[in-house]
CSV table of C-alpha atoms and ligand atoms in Angstrom, one decimal:
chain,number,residue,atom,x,y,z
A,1,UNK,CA,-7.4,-38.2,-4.0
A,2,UNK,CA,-9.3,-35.1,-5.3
A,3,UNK,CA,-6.5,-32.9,-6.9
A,4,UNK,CA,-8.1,-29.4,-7.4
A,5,UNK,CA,-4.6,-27.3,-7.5
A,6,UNK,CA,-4.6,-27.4,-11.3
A,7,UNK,CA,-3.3,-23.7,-11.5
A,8,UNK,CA,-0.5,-24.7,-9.4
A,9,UNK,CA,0.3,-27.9,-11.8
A,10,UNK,CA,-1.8,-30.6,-13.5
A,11,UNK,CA,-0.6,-34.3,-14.1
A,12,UNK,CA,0.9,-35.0,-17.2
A,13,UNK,CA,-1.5,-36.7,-19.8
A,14,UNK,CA,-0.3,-40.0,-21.4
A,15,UNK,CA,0.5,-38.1,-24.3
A,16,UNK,CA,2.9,-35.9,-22.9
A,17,UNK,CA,4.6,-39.1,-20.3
A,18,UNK,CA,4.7,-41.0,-23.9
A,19,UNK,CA,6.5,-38.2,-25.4
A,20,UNK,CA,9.0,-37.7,-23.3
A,21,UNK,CA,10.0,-41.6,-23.1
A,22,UNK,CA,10.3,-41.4,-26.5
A,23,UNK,CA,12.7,-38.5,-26.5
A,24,UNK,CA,14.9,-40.0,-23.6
A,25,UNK,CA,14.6,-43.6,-25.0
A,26,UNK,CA,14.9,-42.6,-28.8
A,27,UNK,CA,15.5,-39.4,-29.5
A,28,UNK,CA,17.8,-38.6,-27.0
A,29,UNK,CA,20.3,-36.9,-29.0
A,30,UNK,CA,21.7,-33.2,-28.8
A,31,UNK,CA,19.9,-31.6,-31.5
A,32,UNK,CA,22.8,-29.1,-31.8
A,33,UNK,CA,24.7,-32.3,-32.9
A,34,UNK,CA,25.6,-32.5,-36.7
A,35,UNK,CA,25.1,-36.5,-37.2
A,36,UNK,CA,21.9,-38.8,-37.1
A,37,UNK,CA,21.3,-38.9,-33.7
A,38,UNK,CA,21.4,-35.3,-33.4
A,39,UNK,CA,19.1,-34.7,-36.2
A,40,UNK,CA,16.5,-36.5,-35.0
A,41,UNK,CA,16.0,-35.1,-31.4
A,42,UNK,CA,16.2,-31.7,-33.2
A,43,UNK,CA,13.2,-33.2,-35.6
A,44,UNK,CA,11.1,-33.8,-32.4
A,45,UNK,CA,11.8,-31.0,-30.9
A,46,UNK,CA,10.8,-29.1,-33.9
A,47,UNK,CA,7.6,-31.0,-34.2
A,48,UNK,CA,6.9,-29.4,-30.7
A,49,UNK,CA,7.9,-25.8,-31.8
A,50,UNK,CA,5.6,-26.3,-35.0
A,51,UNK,CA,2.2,-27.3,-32.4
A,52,UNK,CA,3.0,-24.8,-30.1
A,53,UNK,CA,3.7,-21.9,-32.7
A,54,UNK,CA,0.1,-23.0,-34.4
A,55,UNK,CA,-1.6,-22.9,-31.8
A,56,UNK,CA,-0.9,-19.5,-31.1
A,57,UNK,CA,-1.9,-18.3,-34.7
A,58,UNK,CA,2.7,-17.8,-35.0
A,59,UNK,CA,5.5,-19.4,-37.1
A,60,UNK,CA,8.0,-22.3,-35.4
A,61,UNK,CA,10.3,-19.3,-36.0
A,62,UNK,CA,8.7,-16.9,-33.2
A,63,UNK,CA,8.7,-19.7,-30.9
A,64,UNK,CA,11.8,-20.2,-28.2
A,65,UNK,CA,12.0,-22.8,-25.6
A,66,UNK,CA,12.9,-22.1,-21.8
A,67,UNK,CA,12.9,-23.9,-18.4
A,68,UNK,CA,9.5,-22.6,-17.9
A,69,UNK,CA,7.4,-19.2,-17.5
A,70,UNK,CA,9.4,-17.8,-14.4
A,71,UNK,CA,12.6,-17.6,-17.3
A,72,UNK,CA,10.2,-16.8,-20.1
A,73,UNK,CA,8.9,-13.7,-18.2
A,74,UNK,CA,12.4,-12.5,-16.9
A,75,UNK,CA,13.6,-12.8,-20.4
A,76,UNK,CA,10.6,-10.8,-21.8
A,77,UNK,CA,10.8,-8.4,-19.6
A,78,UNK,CA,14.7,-8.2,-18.7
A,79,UNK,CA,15.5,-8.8,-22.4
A,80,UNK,CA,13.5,-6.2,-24.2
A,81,UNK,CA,13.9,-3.0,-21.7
A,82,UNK,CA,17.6,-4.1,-22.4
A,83,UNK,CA,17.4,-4.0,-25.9
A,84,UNK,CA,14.7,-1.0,-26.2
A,85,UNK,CA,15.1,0.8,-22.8
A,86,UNK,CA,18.1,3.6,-23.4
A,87,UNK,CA,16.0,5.9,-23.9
A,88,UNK,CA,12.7,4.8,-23.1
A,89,UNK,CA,12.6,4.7,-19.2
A,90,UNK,CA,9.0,3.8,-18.2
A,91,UNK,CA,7.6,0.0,-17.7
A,92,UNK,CA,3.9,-0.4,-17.7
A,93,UNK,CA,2.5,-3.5,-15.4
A,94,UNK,CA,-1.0,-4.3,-13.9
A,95,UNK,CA,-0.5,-4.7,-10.2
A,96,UNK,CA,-1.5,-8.1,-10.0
A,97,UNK,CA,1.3,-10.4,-11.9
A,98,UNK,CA,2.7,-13.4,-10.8
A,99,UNK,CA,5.4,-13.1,-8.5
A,100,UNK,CA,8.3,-14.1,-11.6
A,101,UNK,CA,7.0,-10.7,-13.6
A,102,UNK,CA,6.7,-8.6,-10.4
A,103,UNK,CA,10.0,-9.5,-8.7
A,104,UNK,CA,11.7,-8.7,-12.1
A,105,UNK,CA,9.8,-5.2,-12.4
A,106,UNK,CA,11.1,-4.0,-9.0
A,107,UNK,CA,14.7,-5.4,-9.9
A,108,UNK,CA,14.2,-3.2,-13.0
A,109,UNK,CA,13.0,-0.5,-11.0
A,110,UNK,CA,16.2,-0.5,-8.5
A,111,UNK,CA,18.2,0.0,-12.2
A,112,UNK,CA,16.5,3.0,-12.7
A,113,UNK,CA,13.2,2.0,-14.7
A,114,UNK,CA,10.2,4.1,-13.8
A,115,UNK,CA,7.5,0.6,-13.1
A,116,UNK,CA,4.0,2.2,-12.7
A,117,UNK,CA,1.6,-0.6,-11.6
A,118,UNK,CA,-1.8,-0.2,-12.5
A,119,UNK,CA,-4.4,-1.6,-10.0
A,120,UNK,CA,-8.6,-2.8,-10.8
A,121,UNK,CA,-10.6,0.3,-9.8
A,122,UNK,CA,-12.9,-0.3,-6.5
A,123,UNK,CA,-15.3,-2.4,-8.7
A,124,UNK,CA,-12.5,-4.8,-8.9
A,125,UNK,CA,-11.9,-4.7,-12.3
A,126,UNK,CA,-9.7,-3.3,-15.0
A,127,UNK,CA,-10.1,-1.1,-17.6
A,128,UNK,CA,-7.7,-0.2,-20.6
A,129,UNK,CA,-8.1,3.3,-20.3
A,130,UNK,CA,-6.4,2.9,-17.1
A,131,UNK,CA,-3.8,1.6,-18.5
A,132,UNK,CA,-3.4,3.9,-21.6
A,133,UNK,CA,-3.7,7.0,-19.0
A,134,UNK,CA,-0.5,6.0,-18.1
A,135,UNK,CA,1.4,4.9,-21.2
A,136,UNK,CA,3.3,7.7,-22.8
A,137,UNK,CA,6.3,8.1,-25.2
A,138,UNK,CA,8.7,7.5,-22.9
A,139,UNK,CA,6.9,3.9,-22.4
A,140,UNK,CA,9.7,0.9,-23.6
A,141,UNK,CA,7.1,-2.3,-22.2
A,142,UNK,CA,3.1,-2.7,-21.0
A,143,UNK,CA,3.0,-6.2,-19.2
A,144,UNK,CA,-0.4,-7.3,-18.2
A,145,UNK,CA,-1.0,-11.3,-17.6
A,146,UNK,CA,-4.0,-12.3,-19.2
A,147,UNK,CA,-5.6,-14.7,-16.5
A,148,UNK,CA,-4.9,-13.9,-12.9
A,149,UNK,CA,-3.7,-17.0,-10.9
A,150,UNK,CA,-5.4,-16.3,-8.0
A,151,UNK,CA,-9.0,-15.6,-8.9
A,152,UNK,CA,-9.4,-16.5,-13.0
A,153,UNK,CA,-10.2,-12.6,-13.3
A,154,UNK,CA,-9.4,-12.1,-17.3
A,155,UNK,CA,-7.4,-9.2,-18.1
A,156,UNK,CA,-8.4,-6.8,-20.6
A,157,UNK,CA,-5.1,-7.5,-22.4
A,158,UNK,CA,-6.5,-7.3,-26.0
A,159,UNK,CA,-8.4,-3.8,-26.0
A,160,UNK,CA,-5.1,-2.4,-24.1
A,161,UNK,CA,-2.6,-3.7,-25.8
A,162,UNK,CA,-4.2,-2.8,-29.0
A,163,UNK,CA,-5.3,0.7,-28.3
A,164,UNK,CA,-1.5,0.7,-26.9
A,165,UNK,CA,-0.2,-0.1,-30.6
A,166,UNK,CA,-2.5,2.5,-32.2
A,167,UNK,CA,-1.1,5.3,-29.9
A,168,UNK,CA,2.9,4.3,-29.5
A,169,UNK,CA,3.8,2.2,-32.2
A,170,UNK,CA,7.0,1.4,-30.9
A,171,UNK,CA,5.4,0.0,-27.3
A,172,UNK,CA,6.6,-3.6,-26.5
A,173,UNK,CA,3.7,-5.6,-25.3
A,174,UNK,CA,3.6,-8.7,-23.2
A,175,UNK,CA,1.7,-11.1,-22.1
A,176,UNK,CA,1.6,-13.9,-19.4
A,177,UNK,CA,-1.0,-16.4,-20.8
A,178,UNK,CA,0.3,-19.0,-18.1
A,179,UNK,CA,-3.2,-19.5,-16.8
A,180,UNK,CA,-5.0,-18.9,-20.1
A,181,UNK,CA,-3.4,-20.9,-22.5
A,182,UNK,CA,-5.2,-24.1,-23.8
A,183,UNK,CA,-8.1,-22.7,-21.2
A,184,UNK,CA,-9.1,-19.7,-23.8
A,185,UNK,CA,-8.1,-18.6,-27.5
A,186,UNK,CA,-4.6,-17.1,-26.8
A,187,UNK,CA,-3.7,-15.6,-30.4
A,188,UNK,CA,-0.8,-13.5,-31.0
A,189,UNK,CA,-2.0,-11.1,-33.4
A,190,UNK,CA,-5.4,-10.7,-32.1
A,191,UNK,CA,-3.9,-9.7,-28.3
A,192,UNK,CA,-1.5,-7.3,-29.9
A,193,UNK,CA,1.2,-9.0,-28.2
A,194,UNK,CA,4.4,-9.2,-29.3
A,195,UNK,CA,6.1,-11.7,-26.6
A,196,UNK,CA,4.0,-13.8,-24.5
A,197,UNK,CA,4.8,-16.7,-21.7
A,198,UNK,CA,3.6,-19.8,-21.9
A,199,UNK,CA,4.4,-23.2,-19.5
A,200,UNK,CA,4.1,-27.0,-20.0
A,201,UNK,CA,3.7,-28.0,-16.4
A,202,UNK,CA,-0.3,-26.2,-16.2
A,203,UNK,CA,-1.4,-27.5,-19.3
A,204,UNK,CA,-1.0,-31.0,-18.6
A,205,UNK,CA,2.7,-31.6,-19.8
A,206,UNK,CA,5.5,-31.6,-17.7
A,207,UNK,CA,7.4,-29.4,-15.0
A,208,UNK,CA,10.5,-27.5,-16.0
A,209,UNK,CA,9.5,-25.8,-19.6
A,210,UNK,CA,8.4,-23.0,-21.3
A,211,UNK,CA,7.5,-21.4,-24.0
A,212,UNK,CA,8.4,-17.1,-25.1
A,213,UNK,CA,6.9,-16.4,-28.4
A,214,UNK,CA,8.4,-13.5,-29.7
A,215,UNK,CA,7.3,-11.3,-32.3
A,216,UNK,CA,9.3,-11.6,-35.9
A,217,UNK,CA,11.7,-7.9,-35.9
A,218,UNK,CA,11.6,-7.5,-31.9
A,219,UNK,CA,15.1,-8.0,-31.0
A,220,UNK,CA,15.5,-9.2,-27.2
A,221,UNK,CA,19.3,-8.9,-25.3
A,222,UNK,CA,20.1,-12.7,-24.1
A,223,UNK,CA,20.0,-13.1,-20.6
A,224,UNK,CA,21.9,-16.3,-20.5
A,225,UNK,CA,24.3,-16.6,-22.8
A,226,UNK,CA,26.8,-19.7,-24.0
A,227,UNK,CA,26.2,-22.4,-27.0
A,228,UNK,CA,24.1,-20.1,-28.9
A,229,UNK,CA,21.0,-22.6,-29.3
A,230,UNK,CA,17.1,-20.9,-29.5
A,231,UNK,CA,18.6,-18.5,-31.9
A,232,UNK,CA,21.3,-16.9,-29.8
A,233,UNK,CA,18.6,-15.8,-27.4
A,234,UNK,CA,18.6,-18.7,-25.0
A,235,UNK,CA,21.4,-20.6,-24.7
A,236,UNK,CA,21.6,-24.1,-23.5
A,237,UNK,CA,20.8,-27.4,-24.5
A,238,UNK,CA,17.5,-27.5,-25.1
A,239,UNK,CA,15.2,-30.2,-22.7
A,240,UNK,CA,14.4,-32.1,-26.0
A,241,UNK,CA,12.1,-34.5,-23.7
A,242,UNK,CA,10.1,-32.0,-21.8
A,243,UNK,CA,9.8,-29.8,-24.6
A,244,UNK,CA,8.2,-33.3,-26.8
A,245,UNK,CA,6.1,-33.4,-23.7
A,246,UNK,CA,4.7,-29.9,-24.4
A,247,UNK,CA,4.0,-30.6,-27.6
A,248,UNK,CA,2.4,-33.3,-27.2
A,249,UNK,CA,-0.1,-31.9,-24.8
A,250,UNK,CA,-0.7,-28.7,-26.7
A,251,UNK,CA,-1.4,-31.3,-29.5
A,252,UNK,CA,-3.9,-33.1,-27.7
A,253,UNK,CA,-5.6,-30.1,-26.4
A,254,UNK,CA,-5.8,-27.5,-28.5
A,255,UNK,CA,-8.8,-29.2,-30.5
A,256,UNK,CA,-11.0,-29.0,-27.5
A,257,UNK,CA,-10.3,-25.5,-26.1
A,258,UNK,CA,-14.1,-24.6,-26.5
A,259,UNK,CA,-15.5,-27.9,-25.5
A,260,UNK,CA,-13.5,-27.7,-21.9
A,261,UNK,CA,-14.4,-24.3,-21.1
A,262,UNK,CA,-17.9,-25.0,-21.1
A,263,UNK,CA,-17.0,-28.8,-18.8
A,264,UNK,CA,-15.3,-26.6,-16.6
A,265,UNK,CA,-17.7,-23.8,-16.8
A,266,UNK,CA,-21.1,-26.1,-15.4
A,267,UNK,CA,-18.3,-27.2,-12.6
A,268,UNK,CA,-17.9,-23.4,-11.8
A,269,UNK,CA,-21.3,-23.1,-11.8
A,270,UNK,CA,-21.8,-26.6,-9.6
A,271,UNK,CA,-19.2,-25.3,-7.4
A,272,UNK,CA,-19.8,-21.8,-7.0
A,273,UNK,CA,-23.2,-23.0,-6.0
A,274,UNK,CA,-22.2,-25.4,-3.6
A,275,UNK,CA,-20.2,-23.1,-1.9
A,276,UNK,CA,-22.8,-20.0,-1.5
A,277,UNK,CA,-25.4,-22.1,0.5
A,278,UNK,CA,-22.5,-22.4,2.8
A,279,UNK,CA,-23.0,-20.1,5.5
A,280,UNK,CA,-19.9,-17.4,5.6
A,281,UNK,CA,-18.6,-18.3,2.5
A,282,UNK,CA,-18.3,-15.9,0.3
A,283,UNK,CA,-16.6,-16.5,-3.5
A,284,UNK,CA,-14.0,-14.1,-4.6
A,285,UNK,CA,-13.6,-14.3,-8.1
A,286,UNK,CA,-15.8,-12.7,-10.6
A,287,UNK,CA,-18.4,-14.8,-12.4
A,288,UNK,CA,-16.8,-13.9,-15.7
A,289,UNK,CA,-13.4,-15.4,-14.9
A,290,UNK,CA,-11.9,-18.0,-16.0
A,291,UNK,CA,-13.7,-21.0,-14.5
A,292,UNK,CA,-10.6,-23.0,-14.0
A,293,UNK,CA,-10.0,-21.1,-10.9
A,294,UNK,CA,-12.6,-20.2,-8.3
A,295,UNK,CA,-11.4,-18.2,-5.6
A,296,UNK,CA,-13.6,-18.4,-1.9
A,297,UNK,CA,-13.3,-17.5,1.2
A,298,UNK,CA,-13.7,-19.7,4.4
A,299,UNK,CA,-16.1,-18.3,6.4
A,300,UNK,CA,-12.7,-16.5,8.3
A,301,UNK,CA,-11.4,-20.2,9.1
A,302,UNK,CA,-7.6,-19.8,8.2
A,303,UNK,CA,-6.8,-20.8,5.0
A,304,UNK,CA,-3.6,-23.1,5.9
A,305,UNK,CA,-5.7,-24.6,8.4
A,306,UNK,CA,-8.3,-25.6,6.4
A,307,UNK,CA,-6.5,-26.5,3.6
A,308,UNK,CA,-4.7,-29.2,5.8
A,309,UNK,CA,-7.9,-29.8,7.0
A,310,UNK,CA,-9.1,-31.1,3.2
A,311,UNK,CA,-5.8,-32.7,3.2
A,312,UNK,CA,-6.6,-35.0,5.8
A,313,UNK,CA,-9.4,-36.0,3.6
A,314,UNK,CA,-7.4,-36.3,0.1
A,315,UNK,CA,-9.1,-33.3,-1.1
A,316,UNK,CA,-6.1,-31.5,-2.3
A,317,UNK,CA,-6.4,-27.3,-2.9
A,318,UNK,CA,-4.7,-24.7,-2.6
A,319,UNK,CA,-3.9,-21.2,-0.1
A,320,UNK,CA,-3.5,-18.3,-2.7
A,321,UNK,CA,-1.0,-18.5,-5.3
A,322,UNK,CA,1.3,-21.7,-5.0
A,323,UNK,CA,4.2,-20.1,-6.0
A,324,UNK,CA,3.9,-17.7,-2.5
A,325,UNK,CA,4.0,-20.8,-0.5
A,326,UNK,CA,1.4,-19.9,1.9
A,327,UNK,CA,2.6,-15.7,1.9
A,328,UNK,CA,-0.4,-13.3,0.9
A,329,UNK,CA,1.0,-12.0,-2.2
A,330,UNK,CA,-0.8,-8.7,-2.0
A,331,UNK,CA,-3.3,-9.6,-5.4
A,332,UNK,CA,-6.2,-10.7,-3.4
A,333,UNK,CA,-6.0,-7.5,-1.6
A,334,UNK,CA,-5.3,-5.4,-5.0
A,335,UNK,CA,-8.9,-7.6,-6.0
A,336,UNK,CA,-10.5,-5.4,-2.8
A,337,UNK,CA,-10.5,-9.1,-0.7
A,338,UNK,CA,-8.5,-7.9,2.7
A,339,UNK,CA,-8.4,-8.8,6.1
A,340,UNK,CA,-10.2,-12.1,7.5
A,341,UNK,CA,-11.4,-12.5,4.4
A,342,UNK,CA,-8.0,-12.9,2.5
A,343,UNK,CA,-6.6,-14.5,5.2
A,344,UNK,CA,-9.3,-17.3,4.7
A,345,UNK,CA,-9.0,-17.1,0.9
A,346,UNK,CA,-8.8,-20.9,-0.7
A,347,UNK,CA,-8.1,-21.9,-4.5
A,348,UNK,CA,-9.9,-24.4,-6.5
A,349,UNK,CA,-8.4,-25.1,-9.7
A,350,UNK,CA,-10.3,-27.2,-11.9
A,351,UNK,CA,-9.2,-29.1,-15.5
A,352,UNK,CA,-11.7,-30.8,-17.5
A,353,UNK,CA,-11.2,-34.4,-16.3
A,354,UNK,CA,-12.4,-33.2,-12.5
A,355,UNK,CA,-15.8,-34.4,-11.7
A,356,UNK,CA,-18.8,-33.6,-10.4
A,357,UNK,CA,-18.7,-35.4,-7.7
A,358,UNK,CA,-15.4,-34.4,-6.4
A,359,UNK,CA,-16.8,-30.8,-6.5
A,360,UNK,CA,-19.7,-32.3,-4.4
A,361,UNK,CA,-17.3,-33.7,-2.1
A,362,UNK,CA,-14.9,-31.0,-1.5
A,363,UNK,CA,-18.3,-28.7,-0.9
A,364,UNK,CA,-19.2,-31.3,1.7
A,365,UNK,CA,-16.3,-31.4,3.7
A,366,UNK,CA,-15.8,-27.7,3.5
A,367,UNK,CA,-18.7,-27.5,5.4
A,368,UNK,CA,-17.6,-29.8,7.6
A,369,UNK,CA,-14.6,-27.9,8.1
A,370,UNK,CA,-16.1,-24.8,9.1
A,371,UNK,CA,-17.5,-26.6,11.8
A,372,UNK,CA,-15.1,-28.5,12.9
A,373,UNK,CA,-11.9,-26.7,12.7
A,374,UNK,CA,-10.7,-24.2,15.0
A,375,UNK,CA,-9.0,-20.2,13.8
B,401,PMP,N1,2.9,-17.0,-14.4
B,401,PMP,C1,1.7,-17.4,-13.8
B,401,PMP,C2,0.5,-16.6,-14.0
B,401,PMP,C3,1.7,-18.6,-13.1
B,401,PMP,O1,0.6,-19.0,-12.5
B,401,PMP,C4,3.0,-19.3,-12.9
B,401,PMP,C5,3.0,-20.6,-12.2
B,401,PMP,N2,2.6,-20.5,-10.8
B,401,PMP,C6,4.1,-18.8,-13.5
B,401,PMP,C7,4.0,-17.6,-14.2
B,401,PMP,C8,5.4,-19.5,-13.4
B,401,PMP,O2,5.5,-20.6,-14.3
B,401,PMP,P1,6.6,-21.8,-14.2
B,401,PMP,O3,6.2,-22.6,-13.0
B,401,PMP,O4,6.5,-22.5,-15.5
B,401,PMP,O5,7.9,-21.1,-14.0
């Protein structure tokens, strides 16, 4: 099998599986619990909090767990226009978020929040001023993600969201690093963020957990409310075992952040080369993206078609955003790719373990493809 849908999930790393058993075979307490037992699942699960918090440049104390980034986001977002948005009515977005920051906007929007979306000018690409042109005092949130899903294009999140905090010091910012975490530096205080959204499932820990970091003095409005655990904010039992899982990935891969991105980088390269001798192919993300994800297009072959086509030779990619299941979410178009060209729009998601010649042979049977599939 070649597996290049890394943005949509990546297999958990020995670390992580290791971790988790030991929570669930050990640990498996319920770190609310007052005894032994108890103690020591909240002991591993703090270990987690402390990596994850670190590696952000934060304190275990700004760090909350969730089921994943689809929760983190909604409570970002739903949590501090509750808490700040009486007054302030206006909500700040680029117009190409994933689908679990988007869908919450317009549900914010239908309960009476102004959402201005801001789109990459015809060059493709985004600019803060953009952004700031449109931030006023009535402005309670600016949400920009910081690596697109769907073509690695890297948001301008820093200069924005600092010029942001210079203007209106009482702006919320936040972040959806989903894509860019353990891929790029993702530091709190340098982005000027003060909540951002991570996930365990892309960076090789397991599904069903997330991170929200949250700025010390920002004050969010629960969204789910019970037991009181995560500090009030999130209640539940916390997933001690998936959230040892994170840890333990972030452990493992936070040391080599730079080292990957330049593995991943010469596979970009490799691939990106590949792919341009073949004829009609034409590569949609920008050359200064992330190169974990390489957007192309299929020479106008569909792209469901020819993804099943690579499935039937174990090459495993990737239509668009995974989370659309197959629907054009609207981005690629926002990115100026429309028409044939979107609707034959493949992703290739890389991690550092792919090799070269799995790039080599997904280039060769796309070729073959083109030839040999119909639509
Ligand atoms: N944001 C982005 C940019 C994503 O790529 C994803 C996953 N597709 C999510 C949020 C949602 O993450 P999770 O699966 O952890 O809910």
């Amino acid at each position: 099998m070649v597996y290049l849908d890394n943005a949509a999930t990546t297999k958990p790393c020995t670390e992580a599986v290791n971790a988790a058993i030991e929570a669930m075979t050990e640990n498996f307490g319920n770190p609310s619990s007052l005894h032994r037992a108890g103690l020591n699942a909240l002991l591993a699960m703090d270990k987690a909090r402390k990596n994850i918090a670190a590696s952000i440049g934060a304190d275990a104390d700004n760090i909350l767990f969730t089921s994943g980034a689809t929760e983190s986001n909604n409570l970002a977002l739903r949590g501090a226009s509750a808490a700040y948005g009486k007054k302030r009515r206006r909500i700040v977005a680029s117009a190409v978020e994933h689908a679990s920051v988007d869908e919450t906007l317009s549900d914010l929007e239908n309960k009476g929040f102004e959402v201005i979306r801001v789109s990459p000018r015809d060059d493709g690409r985004f600019y803060a001023e953009d952004f700031m042109a449109v931030c006023n005092d009535d402005t309670v949130l600016l949400t920009m993600m910081y690596v697109n899903n769907e073509t690695g294009y890297i948001l301008p999140v820093k200069e924005t969201f600092n010029s942001a905090k210079k203007r209106f010091k009482d702006i919320i910012t936040h972040t959806d690093c989903v894509q860019a975490y353990m891929k790029l530096p993702v530091k709190a205080n340098a982005l000027g963020a003060d909540l951002i959204s991570l996930s365990g499932h892309k960076i090789h820990g397991v599904k069903g957990v997330g991170a929200l970091y949250i700025r010390k003095g920002v004050r969010l409005i629960p969204v789910v409310t019970g037991g009181k655990q995560e500090k009030g904010i999130r209640s539940g039992t916390e997933s001690v075992p998936l959230i040892c899982a994170f840890g333990a990935a972030v452990e493992k891969l936070e040391p080599t952040i730079k080292e990957r991105f330049d593995r991943v980088s010469a596979l970009k390269d490799r691939l990106t080369g590949l792919v341009s001798s073949i004829e009609g192919v034409e590569v949609n993300s920008p050359a200064d993206g992330s190169p974990y994800v390489v957007n192309i297009s299929a020479a106008g072959k569909r792209s469901e078609i020819m993804l099943h086509y690579l499935e039937s030779k174990e090459i495993y990619v990737s239509s668009g955003s995974a989370c659309s299941k197959g629907q054009q979410s609207g981005v690629l178009g926002q990115f100026g790719i429309n028409g044939k060209r979107a609707d034959s729009a493949l992703r290739i998601s890389m991690t550092a373990e792919t090799t070269e010649a799995e790039i080599e042979q997904f280039a060769s049977s796309l070729r073959e493809g083109i030839v040999n599939v119909r639509g």
